[in-house]
CSV table of C-alpha atoms in Angstrom, one decimal:
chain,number,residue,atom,x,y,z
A,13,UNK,CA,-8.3,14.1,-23.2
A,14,UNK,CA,-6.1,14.0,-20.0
A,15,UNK,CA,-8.1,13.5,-17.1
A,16,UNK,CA,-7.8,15.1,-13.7
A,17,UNK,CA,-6.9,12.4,-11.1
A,18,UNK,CA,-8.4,12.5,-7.6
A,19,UNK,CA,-6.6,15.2,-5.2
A,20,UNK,CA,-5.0,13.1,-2.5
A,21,UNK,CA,-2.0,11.1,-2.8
A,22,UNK,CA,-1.8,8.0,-0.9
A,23,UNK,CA,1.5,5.9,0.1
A,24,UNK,CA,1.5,2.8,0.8
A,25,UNK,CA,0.9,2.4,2.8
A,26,UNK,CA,-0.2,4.4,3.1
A,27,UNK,CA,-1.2,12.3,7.4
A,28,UNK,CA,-0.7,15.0,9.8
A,29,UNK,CA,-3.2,17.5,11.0
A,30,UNK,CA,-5.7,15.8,13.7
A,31,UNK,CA,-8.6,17.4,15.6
A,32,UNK,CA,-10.5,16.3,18.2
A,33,UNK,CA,-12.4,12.8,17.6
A,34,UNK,CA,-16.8,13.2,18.1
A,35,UNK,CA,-18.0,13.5,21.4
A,36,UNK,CA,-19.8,10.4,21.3
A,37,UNK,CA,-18.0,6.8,21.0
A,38,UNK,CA,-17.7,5.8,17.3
A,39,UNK,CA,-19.4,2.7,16.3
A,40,UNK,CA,-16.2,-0.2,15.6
A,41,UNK,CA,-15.7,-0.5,11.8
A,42,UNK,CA,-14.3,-4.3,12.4
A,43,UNK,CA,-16.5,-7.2,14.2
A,44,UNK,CA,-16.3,-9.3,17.7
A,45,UNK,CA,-14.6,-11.9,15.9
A,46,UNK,CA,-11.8,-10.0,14.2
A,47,UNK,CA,-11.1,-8.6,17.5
A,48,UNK,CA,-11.2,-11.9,19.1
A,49,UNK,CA,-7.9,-12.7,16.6
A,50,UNK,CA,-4.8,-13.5,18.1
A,51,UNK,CA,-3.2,-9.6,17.7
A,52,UNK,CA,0.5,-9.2,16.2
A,53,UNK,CA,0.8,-6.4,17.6
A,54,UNK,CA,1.6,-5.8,21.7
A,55,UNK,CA,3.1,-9.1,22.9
A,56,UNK,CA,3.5,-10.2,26.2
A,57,UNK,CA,6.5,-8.4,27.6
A,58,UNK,CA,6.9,-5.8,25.0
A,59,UNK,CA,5.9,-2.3,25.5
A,60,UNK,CA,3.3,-0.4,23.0
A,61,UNK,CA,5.4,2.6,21.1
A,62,UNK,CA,8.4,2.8,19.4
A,63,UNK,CA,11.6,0.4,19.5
A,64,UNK,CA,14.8,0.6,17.3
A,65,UNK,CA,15.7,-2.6,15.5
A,66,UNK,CA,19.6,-2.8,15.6
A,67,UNK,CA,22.3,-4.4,13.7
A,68,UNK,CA,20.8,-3.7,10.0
A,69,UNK,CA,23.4,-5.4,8.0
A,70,UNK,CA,22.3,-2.8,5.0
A,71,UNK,CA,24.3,0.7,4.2
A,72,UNK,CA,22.2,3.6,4.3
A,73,UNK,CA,19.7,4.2,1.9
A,74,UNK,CA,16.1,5.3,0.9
A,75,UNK,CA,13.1,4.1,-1.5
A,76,UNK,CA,14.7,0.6,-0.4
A,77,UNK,CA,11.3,-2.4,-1.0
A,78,UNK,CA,9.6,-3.4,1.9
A,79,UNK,CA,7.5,-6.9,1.9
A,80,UNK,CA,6.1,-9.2,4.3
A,81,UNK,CA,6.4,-12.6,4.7
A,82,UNK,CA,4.3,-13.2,7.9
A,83,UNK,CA,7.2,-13.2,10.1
A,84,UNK,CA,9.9,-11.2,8.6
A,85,UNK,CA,10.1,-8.0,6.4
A,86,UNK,CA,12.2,-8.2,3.6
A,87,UNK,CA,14.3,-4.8,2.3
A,88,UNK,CA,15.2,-4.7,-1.0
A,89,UNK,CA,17.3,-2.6,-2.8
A,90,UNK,CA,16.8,0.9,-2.8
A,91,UNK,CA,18.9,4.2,-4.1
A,92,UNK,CA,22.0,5.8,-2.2
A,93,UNK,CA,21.9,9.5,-4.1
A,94,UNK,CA,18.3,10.4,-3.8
A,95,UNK,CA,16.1,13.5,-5.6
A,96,UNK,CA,16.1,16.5,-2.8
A,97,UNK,CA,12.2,16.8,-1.8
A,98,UNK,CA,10.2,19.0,-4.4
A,99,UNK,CA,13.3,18.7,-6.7
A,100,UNK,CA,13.1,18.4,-10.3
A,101,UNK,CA,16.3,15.9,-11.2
A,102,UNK,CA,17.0,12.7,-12.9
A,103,UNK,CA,17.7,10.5,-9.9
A,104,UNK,CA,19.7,7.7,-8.9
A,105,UNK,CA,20.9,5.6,-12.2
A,106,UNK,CA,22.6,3.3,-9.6
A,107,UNK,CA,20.4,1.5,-7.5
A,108,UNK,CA,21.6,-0.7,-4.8
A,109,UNK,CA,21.5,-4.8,-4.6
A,110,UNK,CA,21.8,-5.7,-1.1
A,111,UNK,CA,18.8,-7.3,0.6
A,112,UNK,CA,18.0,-8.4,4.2
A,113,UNK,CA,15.1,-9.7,6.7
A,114,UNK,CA,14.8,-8.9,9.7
A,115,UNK,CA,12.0,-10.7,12.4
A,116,UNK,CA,10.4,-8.0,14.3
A,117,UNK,CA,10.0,-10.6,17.5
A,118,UNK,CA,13.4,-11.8,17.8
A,119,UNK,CA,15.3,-8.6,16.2
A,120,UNK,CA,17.5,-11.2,13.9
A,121,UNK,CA,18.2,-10.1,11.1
A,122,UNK,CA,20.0,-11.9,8.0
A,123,UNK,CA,21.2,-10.9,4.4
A,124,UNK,CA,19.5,-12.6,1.5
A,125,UNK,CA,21.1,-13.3,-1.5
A,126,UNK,CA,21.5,-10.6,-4.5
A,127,UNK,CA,18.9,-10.2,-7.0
A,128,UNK,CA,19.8,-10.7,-10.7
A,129,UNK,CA,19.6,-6.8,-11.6
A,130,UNK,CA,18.7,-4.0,-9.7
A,131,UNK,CA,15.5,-2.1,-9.6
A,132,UNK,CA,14.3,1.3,-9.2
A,133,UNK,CA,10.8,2.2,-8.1
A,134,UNK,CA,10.0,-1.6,-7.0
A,135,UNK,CA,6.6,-2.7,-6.1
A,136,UNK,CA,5.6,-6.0,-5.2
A,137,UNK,CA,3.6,-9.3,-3.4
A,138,UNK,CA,4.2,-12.0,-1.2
A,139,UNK,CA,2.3,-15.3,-2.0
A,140,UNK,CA,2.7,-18.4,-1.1
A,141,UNK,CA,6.5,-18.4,0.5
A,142,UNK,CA,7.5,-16.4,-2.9
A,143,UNK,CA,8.0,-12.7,-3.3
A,144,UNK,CA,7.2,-11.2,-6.6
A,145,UNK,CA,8.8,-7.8,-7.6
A,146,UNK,CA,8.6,-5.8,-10.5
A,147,UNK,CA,10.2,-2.3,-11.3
A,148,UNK,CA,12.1,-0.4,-14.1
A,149,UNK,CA,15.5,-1.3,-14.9
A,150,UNK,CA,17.9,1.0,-15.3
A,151,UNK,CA,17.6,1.1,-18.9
A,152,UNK,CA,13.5,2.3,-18.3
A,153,UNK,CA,12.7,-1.6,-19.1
A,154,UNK,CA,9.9,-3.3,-16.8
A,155,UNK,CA,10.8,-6.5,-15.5
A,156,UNK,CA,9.6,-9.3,-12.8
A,157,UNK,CA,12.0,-10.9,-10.0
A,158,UNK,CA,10.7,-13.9,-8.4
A,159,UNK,CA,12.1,-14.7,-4.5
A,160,UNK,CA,11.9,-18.4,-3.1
A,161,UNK,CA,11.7,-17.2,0.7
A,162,UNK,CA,13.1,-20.2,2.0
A,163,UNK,CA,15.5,-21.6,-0.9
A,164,UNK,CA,17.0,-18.1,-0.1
A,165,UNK,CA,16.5,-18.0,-4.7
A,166,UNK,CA,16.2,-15.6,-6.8
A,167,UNK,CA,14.9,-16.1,-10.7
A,168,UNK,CA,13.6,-14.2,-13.4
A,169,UNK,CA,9.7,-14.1,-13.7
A,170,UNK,CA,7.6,-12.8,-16.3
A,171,UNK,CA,4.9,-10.1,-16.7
A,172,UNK,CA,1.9,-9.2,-19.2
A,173,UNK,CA,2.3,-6.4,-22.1
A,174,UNK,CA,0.7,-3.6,-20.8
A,175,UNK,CA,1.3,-0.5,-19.0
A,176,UNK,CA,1.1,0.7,-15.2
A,177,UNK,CA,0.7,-2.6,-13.8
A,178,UNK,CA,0.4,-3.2,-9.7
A,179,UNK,CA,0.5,-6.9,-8.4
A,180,UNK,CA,-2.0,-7.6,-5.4
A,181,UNK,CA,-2.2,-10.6,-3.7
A,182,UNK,CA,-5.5,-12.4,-3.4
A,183,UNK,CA,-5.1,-15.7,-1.2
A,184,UNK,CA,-2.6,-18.5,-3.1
A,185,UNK,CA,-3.0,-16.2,-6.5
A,186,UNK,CA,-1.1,-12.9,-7.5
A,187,UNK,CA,-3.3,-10.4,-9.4
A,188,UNK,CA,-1.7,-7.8,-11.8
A,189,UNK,CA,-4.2,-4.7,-11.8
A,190,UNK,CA,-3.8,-1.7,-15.0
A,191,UNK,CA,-3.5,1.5,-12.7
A,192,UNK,CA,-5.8,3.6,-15.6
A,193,UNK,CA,-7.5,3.2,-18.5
A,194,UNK,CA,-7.4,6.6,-19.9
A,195,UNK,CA,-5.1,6.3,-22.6
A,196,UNK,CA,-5.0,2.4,-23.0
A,197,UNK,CA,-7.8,0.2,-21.4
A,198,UNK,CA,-7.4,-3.4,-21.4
A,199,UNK,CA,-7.6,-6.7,-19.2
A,200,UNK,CA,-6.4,-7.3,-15.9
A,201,UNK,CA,-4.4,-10.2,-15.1
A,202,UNK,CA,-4.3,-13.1,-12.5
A,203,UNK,CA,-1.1,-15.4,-12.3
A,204,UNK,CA,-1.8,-19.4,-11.1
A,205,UNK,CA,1.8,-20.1,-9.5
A,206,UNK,CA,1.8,-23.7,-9.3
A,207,UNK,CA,1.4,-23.2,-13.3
A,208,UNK,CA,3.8,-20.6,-13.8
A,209,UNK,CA,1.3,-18.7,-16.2
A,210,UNK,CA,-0.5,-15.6,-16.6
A,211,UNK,CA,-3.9,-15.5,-18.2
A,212,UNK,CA,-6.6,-12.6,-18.3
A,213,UNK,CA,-9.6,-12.0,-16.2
A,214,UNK,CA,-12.7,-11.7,-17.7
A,215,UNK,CA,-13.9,-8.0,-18.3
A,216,UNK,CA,-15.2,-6.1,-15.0
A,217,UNK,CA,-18.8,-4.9,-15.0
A,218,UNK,CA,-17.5,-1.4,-14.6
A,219,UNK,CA,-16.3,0.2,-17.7
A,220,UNK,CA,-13.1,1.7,-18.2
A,221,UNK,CA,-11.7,4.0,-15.4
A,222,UNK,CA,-9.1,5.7,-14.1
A,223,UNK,CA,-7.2,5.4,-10.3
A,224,UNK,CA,-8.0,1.9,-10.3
A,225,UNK,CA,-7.0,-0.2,-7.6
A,226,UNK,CA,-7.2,-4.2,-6.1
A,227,UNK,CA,-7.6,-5.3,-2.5
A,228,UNK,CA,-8.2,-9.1,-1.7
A,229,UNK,CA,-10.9,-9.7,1.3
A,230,UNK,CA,-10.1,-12.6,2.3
A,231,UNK,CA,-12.6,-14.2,-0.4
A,232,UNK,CA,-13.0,-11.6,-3.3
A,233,UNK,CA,-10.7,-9.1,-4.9
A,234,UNK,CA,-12.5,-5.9,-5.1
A,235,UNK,CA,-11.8,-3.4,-8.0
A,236,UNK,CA,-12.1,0.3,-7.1
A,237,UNK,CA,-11.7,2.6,-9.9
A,238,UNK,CA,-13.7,6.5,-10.8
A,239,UNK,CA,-15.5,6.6,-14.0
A,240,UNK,CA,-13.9,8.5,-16.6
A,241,UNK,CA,-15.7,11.6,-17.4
A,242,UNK,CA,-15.2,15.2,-18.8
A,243,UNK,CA,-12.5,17.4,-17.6
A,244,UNK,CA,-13.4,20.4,-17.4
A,245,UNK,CA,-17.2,20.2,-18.1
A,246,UNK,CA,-18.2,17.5,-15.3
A,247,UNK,CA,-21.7,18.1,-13.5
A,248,UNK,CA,-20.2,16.0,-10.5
A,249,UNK,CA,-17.3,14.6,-9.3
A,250,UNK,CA,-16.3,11.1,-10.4
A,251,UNK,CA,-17.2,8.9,-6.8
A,252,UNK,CA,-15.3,5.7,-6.1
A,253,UNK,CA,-17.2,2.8,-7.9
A,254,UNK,CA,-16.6,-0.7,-7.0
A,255,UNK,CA,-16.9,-4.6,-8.1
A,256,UNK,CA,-16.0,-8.1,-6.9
A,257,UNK,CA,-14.2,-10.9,-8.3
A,258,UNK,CA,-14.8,-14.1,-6.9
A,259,UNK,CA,-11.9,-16.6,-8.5
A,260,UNK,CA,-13.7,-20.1,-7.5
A,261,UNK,CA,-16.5,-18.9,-9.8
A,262,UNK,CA,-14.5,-16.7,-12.1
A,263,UNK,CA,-17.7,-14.1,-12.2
A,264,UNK,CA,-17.7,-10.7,-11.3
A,265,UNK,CA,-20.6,-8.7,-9.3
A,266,UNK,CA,-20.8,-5.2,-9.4
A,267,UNK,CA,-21.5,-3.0,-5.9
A,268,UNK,CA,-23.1,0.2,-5.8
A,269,UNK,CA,-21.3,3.2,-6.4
A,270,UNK,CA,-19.9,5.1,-2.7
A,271,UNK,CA,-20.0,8.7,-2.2
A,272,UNK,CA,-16.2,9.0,-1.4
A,273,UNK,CA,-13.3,10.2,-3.5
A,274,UNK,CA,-10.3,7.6,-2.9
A,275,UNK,CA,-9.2,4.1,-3.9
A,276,UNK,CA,-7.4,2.8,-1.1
A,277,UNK,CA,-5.0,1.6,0.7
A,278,UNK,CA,-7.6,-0.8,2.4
A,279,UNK,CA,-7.7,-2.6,5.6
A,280,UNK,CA,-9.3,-5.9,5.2
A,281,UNK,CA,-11.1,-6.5,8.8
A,282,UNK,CA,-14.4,-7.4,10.6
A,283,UNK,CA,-15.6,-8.6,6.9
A,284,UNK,CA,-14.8,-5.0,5.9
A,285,UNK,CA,-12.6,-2.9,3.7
A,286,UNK,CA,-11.3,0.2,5.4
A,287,UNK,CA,-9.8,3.2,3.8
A,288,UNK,CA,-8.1,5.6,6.5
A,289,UNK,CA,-7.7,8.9,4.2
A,290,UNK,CA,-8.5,11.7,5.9
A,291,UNK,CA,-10.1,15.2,4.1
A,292,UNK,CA,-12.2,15.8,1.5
A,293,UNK,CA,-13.2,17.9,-1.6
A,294,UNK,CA,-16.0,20.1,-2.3
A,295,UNK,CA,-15.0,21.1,-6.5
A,296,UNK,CA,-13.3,24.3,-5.7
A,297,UNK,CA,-15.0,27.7,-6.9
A,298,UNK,CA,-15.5,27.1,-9.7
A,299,UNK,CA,-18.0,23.7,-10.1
A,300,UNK,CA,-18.6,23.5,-7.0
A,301,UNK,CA,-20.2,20.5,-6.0
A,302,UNK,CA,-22.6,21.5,-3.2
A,303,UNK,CA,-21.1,19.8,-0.8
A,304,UNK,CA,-17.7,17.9,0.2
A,305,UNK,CA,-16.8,14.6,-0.5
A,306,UNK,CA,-14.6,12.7,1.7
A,307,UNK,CA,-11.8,10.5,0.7
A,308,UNK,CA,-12.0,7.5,3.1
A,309,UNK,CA,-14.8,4.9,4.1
A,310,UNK,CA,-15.5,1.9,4.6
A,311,UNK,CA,-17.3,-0.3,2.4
A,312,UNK,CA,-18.9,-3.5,3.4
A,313,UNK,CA,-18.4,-5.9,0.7
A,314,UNK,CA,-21.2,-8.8,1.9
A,315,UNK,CA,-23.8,-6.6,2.3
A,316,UNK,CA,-22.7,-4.0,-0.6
A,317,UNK,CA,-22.9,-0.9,1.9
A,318,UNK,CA,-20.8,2.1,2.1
A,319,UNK,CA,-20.3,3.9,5.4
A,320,UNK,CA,-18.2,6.9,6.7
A,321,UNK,CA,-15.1,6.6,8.6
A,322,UNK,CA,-15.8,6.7,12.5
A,323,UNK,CA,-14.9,10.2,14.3
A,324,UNK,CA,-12.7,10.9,11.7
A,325,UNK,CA,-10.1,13.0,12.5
A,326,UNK,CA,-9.7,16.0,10.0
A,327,UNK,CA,-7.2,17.2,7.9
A,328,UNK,CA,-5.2,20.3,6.1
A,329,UNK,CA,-6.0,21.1,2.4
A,330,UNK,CA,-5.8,18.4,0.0
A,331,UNK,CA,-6.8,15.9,2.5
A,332,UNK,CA,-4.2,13.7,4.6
A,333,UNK,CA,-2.6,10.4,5.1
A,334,UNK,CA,-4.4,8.4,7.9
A,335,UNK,CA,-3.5,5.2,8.9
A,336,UNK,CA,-5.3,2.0,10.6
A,337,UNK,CA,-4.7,-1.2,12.0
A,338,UNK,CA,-6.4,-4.2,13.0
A,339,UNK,CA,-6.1,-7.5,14.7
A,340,UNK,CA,-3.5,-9.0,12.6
A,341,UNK,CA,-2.7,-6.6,9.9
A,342,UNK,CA,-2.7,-2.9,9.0
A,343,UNK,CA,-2.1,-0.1,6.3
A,344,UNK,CA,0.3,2.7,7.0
A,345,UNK,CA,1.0,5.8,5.6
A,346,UNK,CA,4.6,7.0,4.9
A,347,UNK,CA,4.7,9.0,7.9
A,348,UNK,CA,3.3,9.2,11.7
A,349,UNK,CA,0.2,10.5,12.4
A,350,UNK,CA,-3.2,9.5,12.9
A,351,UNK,CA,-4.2,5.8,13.2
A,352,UNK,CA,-7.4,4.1,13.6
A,353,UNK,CA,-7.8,1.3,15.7
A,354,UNK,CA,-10.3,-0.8,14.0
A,355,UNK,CA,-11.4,-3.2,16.4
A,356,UNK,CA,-12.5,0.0,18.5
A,357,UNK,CA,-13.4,2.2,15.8
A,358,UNK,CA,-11.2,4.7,18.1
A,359,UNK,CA,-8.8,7.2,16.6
A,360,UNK,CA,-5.4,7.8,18.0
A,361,UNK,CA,-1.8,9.0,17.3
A,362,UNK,CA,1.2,7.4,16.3
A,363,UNK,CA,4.4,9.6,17.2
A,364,UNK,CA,7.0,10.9,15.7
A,365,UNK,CA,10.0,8.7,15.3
A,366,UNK,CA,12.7,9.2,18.0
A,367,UNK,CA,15.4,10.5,15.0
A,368,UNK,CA,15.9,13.3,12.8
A,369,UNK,CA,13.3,13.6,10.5
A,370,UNK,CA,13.7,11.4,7.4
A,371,UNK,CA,11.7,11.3,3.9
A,372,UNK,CA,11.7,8.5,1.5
A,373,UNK,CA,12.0,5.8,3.9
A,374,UNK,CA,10.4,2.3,3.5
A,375,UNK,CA,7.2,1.6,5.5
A,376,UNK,CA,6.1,-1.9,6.3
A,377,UNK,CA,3.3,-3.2,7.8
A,378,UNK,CA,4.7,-6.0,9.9
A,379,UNK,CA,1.3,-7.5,11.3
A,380,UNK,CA,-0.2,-5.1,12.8
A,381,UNK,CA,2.8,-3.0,13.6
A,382,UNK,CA,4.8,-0.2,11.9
A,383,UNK,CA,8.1,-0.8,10.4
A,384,UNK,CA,10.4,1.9,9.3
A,385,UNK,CA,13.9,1.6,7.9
A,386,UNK,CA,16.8,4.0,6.4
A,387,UNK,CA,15.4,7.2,4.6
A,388,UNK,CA,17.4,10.2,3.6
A,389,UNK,CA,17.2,14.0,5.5
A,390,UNK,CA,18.9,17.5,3.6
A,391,UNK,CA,20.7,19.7,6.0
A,392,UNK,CA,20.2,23.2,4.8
A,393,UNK,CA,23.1,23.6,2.4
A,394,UNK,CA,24.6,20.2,2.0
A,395,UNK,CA,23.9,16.9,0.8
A,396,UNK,CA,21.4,13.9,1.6
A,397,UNK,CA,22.3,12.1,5.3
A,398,UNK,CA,21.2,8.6,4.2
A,399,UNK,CA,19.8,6.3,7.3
A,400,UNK,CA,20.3,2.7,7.6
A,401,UNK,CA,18.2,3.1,11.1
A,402,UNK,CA,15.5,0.2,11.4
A,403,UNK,CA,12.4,1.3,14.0
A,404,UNK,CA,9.5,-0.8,14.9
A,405,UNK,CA,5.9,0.7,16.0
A,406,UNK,CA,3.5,-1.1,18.3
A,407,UNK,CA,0.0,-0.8,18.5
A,408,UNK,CA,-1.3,-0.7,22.2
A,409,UNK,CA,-3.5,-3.5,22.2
């Protein structure tokens, strides 16, 4: 039976539609000592807001990969004759090759060498000095590319049989997470890189699921996944359970079950996982579930607590993208709009880019900061305008 995924799409990284935040200050989601942090975010001399990032040696593009290294972002790839929003097409059967870095703080940027094959609908992980990518080859194949930062090296890498696989980095390993288990449950996967292998985690404590996703604390990779239950004919909806790896030990604990509705992004700070989504659902008309159920929180791995999002902003039908950021890293959505500032638990606003309105650009989180390269815009009438424009966000600190 097909199951009915959770209403709210989530990009990346990760919109719109704010309100004001509660009248009383909101308690600060991270600690003292994440805040304490040395921030990436507003340096001495340079201004909170928006800055372009010239001299992108890249042609225009969209869907391009965005990674980061800890002090550069690399762009990979991408498409030149993107889908018109809401369009029902085939796509680009041509991605593009050409990669670049560029270094936020110093603006350099510098081409990389060409991967073996090009990819479309990349996803990837930086561990270690080495990005790992995997996407579909033109010919609807799956396959891995491994990137030696430094040798400037691309090589062929390998992946596990089985479907809908994300990579997530967890300290010096790379995990390979199944997205659902609806039609085809199985193992997840960790990969050892100074052994070049891929072996199978033991089973997780919490049955199949569907909407599964990974996120690394710092000392556990935590598995987020809704139960799998009848659809129609559910007396509830299916909340956001949770469980914990820990790899020294190799054992799993299971947490207690939230009373949210999404599985990430997260935002690993203060000893807490943060997901910014804004909105919630109450079952519609029909099944109603008594009451609405919102689609971020914050859960508390240590302690095995749940909490609400501080002053939440809200957000139109279907929920919205929200964004967060905190001493050293963040998770943004595809577009500008609210942001929560961790370390205050204070919600703010990030602008509108200073160009034309794009769609399908690349979003990074570079540190703490927001970077946003190339995308494509469809004047009424003609064809795609394809944008090799590079723009940098700063948190004010």
């Amino acid at each position: 039976m097909t199951r009915a995924r959770t209403a709210l799409v989530l990009a990346a990284v990760l919109v719109l539609a704010s309100c004001s935040a509660s009248p009383a200050p909101p308690s600060p989601v991270g600690s003292p000592e994440s805040a304490s942090q040395s921030p990436v975010g507003q340096r001495a001399g340079t201004a909170a807001g928006w800055r372009e990032l010239p001299g992108s040696p890249l042609s225009p593009r969209a869907l391009a990969l965005g990674l980061w290294t800890g002090q550069e972002a690399l762009l990979i790839g991408g498409i030149d004759e993107p889908c018109p929003p809401g369009a029902d097409c085939v796509g680009d059967r041509s991605p593009l090759l050409a990669a670049a870095a560029v270094n936020p703080d110093t603006g350099r940027w510098r081409v990389l060498a060409e991967p073996p094959v090009a990819l479309l609908w990349m996803q990837g992980a930086v561990v270690g000095g080495v990005a790992y990518i995997q996407g579909h080859t033109v010919g609807d194949g799956i396959a891995m590319l491994v990137y030696d930062i430094a040798a400037d090296r691309w090589s062929r890498g390998s992946l596990p049989t089985a479907p809908g696989l994300t990579l997530v980095r967890g300290g010096d390993l790379l995990f390979a997470a199944r997205g659902s288990e609806e039609t085809e449950p199985g193992p997840d996967y960790v990969y050892r890189p100074a052994e070049r292998t891929w072996t199978e985690l033991p089973a997780d404590p919490l049955g199949a699921g569907f909407d599964r996703a990974m996120a690394w604390t710092g000392r556990e990779l935590v598995l987020f996944d809704h139960k799998i239950v009848p659809n129609p004919g559910a007396d509830g909806p299916s909340v956001t359970r949770a469980a914990a790896f820990d790899p020294a030990s190799g054992r799993w604990r299971r947490l207690p079950d939230s009373s949210m509705l999404g599985t990430g992004p997260w935002l690993a700070e203060g000893g807490k996982l943060i997901a910014p989504a804004l909105g919630g659902a109450d079952g519609g008309q029909v099944g109603n579930w008594g009451r609405t159920y919102p689609y971020g929180g914050v859960l508390d791995p240590v302690a095995g607590t749940w909490s609400a999002l501080p002053g939440a902003p809200g957000a139109g039908p279907g929920g919205g993208h929200g964004s967060a950021f905190g001493a050293v890293s963040a998770v943004y959505a595809e577009r500008p709009g609210p942001v929560l500032n961790a370390a205050t638990g204070q919600w703010g606003a990030i602008p509108p880019l200073p160009q034309a309105e794009v769609s399908d650009s690349t979003v990074v989180a570079a540190g703490n900061r927001m970077l946003v390269f190339g995308g494509a815009r469809w004047p009424e009438g003609r064809k795609a305008e394809l944008s090799a424009r590079t723009w940098l966000w700063t948190p004010r600190s």
